[in-house]
mmCIF file of C-alpha atoms in Angstrom:
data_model
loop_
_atom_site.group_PDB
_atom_site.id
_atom_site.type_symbol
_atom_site.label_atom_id
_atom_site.label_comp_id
_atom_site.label_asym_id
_atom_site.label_seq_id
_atom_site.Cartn_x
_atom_site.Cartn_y
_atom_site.Cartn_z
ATOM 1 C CA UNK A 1 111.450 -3.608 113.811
ATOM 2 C CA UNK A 2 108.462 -1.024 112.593
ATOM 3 C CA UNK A 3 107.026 -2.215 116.609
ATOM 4 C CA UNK A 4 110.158 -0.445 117.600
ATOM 5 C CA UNK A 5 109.869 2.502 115.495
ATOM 6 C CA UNK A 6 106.136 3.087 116.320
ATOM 7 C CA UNK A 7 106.992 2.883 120.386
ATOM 8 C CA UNK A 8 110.180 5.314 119.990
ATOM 9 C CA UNK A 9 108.001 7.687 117.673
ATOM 10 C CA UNK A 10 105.146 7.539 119.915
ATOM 11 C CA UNK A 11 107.341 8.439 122.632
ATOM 12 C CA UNK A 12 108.634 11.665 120.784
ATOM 13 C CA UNK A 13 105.200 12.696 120.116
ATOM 14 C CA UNK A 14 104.335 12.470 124.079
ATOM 15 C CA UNK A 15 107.774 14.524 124.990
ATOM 16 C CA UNK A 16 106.402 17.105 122.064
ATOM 17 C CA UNK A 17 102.969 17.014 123.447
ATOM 18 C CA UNK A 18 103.916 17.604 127.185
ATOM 19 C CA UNK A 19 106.738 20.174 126.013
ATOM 20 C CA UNK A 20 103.780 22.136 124.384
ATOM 21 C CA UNK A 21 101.710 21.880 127.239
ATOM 22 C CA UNK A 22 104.567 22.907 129.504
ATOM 23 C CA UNK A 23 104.743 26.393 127.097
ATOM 24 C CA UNK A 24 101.305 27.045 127.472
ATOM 25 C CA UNK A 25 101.431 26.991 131.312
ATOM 26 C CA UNK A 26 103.977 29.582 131.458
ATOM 27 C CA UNK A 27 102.737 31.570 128.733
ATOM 28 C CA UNK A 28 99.653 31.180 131.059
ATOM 29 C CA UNK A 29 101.435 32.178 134.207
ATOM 30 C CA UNK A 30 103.428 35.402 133.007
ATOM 31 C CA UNK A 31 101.013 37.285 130.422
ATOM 32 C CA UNK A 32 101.344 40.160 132.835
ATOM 33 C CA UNK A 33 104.173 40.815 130.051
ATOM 34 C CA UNK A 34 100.549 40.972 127.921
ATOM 35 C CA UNK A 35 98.998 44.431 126.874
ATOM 36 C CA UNK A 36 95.240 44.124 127.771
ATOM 37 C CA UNK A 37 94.460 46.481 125.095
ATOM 38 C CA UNK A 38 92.774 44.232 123.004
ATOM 39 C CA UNK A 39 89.475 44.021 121.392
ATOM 40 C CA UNK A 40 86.644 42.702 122.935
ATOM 41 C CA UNK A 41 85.176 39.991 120.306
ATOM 42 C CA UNK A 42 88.610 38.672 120.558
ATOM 43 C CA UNK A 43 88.360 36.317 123.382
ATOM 44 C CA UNK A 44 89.846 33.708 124.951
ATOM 45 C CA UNK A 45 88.627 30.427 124.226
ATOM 46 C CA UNK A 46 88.904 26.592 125.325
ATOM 47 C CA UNK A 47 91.403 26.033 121.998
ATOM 48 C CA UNK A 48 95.004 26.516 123.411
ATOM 49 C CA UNK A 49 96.962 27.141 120.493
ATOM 50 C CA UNK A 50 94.225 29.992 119.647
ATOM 51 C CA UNK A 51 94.606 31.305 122.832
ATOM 52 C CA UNK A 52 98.805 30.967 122.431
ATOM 53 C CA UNK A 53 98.861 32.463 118.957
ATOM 54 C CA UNK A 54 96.866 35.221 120.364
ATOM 55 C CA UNK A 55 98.693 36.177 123.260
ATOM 56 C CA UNK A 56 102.237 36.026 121.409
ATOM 57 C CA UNK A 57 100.981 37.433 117.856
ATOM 58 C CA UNK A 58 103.634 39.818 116.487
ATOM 59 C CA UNK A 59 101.581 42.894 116.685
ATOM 60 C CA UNK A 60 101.471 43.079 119.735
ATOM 61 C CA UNK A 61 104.476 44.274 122.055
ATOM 62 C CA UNK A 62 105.979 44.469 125.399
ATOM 63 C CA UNK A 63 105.055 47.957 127.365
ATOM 64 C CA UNK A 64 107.804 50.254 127.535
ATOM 65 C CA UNK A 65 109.512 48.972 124.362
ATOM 66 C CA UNK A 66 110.661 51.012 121.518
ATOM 67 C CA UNK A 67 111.078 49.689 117.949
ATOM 68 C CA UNK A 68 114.187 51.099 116.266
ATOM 69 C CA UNK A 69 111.738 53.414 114.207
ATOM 70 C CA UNK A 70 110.340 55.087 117.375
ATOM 71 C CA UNK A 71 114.345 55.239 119.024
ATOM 72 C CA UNK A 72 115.188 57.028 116.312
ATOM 73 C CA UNK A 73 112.068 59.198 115.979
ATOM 74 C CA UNK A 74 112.944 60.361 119.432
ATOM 75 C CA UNK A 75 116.879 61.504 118.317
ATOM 76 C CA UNK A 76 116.064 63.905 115.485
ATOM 77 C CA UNK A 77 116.198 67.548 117.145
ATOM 78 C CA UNK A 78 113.170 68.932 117.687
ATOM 79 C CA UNK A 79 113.584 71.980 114.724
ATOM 80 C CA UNK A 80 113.486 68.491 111.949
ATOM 81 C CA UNK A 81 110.640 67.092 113.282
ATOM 82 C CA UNK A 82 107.648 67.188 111.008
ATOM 83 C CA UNK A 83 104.083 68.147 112.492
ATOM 84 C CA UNK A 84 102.936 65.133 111.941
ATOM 85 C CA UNK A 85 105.899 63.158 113.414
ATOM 86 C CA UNK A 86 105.578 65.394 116.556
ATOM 87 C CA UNK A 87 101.771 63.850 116.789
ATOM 88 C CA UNK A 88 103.219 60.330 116.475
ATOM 89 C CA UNK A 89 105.700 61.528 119.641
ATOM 90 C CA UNK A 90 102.497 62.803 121.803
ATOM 91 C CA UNK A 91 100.356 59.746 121.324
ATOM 92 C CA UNK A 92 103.740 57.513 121.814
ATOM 93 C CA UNK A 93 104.537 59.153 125.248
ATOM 94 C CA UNK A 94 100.773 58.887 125.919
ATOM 95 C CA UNK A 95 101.523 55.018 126.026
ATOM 96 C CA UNK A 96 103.670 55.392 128.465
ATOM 97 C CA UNK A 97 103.192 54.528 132.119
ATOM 98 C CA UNK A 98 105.811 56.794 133.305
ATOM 99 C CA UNK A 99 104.040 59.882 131.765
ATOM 100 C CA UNK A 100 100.274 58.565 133.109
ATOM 101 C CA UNK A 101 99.693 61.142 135.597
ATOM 102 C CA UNK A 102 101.127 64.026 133.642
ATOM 103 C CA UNK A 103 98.363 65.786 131.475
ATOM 104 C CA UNK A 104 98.051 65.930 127.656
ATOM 105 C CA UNK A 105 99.315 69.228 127.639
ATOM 106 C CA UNK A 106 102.236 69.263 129.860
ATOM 107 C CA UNK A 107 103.544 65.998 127.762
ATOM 108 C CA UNK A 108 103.085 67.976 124.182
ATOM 109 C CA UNK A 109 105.536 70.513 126.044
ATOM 110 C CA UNK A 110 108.207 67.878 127.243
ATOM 111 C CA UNK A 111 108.440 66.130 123.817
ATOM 112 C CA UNK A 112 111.012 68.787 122.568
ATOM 113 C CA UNK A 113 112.966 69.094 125.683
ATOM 114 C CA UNK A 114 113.448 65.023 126.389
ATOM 115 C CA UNK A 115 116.257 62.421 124.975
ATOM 116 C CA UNK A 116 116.686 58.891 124.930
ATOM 117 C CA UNK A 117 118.906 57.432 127.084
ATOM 118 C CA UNK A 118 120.304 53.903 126.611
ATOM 119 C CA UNK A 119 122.981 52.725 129.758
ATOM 120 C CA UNK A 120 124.504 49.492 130.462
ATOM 121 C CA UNK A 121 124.178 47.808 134.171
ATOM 122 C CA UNK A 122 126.603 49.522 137.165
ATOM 123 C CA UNK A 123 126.100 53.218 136.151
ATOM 124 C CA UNK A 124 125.530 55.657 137.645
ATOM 125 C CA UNK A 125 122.721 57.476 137.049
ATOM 126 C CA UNK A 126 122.312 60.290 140.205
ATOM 127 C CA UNK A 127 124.963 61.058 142.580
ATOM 128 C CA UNK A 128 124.059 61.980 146.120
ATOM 129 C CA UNK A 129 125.095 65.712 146.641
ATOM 130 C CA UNK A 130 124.222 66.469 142.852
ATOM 131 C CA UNK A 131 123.015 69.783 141.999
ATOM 132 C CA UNK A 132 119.570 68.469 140.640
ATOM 133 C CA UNK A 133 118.966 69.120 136.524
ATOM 134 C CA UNK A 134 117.440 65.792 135.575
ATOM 135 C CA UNK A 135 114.787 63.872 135.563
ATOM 136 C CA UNK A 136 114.398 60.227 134.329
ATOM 137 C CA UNK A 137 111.910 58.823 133.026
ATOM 138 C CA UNK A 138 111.975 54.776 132.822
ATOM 139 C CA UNK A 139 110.937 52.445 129.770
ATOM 140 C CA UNK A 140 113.431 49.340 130.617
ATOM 141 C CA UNK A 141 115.259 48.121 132.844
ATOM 142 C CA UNK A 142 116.056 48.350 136.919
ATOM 143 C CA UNK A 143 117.239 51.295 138.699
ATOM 144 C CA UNK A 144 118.366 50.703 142.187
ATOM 145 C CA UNK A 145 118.225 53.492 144.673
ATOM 146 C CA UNK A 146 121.772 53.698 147.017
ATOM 147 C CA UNK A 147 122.252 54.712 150.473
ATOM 148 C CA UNK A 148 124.333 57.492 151.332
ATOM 149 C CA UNK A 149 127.051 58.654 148.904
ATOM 150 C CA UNK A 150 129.530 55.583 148.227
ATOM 151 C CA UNK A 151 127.019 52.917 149.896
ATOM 152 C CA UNK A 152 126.356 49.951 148.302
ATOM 153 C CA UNK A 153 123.381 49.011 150.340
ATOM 154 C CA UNK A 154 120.092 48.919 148.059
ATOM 155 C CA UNK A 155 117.593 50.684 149.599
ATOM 156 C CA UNK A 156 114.838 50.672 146.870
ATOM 157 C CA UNK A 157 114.379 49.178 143.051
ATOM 158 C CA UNK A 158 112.842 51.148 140.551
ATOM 159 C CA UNK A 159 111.678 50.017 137.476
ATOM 160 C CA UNK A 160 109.950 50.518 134.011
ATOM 161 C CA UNK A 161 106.577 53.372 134.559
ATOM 162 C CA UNK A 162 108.270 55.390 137.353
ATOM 163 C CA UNK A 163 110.135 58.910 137.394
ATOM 164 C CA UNK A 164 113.184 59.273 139.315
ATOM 165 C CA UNK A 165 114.941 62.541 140.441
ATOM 166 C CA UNK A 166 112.235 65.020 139.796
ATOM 167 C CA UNK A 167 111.401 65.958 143.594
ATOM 168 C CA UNK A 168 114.687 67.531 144.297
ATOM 169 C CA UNK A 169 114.215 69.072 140.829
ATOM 170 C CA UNK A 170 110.906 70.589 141.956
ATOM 171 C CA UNK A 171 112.324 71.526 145.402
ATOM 172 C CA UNK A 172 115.741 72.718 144.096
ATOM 173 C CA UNK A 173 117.804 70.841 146.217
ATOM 174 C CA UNK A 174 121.014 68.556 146.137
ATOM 175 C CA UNK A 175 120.319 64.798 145.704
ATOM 176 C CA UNK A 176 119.870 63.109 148.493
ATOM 177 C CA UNK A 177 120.505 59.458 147.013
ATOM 178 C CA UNK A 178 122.711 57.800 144.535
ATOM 179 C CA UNK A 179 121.206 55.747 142.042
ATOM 180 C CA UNK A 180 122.913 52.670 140.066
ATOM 181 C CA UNK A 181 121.400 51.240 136.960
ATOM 182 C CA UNK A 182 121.097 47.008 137.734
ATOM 183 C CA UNK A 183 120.415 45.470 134.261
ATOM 184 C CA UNK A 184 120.155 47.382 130.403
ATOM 185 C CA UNK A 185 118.119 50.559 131.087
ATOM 186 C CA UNK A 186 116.451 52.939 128.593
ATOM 187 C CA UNK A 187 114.924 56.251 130.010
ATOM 188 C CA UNK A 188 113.847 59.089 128.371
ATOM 189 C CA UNK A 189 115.187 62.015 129.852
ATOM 190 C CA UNK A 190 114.556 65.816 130.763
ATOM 191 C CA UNK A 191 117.305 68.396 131.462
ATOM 192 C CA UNK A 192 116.516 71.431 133.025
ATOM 193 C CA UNK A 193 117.271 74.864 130.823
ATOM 194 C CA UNK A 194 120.178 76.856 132.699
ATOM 195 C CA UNK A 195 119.096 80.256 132.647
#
């Protein structure tokens, strides 16, 4: 009997064992999900649950998400804000990818003027033959790009980093595609003052 118990316990251990392993390998395989911010005397080593610990520890957080702090940070008007909660904003955006190539300046101006935007999959965002006001910036989620003005044929994905709509913005002219949110997208976005 305890021959029995030793074999069938022995065999959980190995399923535990190669379940763990199994873990690590995709933990391996998709840290893109990873910030590489981190410091430099913290490296990776030849212990695997160091390395696992490391690369999931709770400080740490997906790009582009907001914790509910931050979300609602971003909804108080402007006029509440505190100076030093409009500092938190400006180094916030500056984590962005989507507002990379815009300078420090120019994103101190837009954190008055932009509002978080939560959708659910299958709206629509952009309508081709708009009159252009917006401009969406993306944190989560998949926008995909239409053809013509009721197609349904994708023609290009967009996703969390990129800015959508502010060319015919710039250029003043109607949309020229139709865009469809595909999964749960959160943008912050700018409106254009109607003079």
């Amino acid at each position: 009997m305890r021959r029995i118990k030793d074999t069938a316990e022995r065999k959980r251990i190995q399923r535990l064992r190669a379940l763990f392993k199994k873990a690590v390998r995709i933990v391996s395989l998709n840290n893109h999900w990873v910030e590489t911010e981190h410091d430099d005397d913290q490296k990776f080593s030849f212990n695997v649950q160091r390395n696992v610990s490391f690369l999931v520890r709770t400080n740490r957080r997906k790009a582009g998400l907001l914790t509910s702090a931050e979300k609602t940070l971003i909804r108080i008007p402007h006029k509440f804000r505190t100076i030093p909660e409009r500092k938190k904003l400006c180094s916030l955006f500056s984590k962005f990818r989507c507002f990379v190539g815009i300078s420090p300046k120019l994103r101190a101006r837009l954190v008055p003027l932009v509002r978080l935007l939560p959708l659910q999959p299958g709206r629509i965002v952009i309508r081709h033959g708009d009159f252009p006001m917006t401009v969406y910036f993306i944190l989560v989620g998949e926008l995909h790009m239409l053809r013509g003005k009721t197609g349904n044929e994708v023609v290009a994905v967009y996703g969390p980093g990129e800015r959508v709509g502010g060319a015919e913005l710039l250029e003043n002219r109607e949309r020229t595609r139709t865009f469809r949110t595909a999964s749960n997208f959160i943008a912050l976005r700018f409106d254009k003052k109607i003079n």
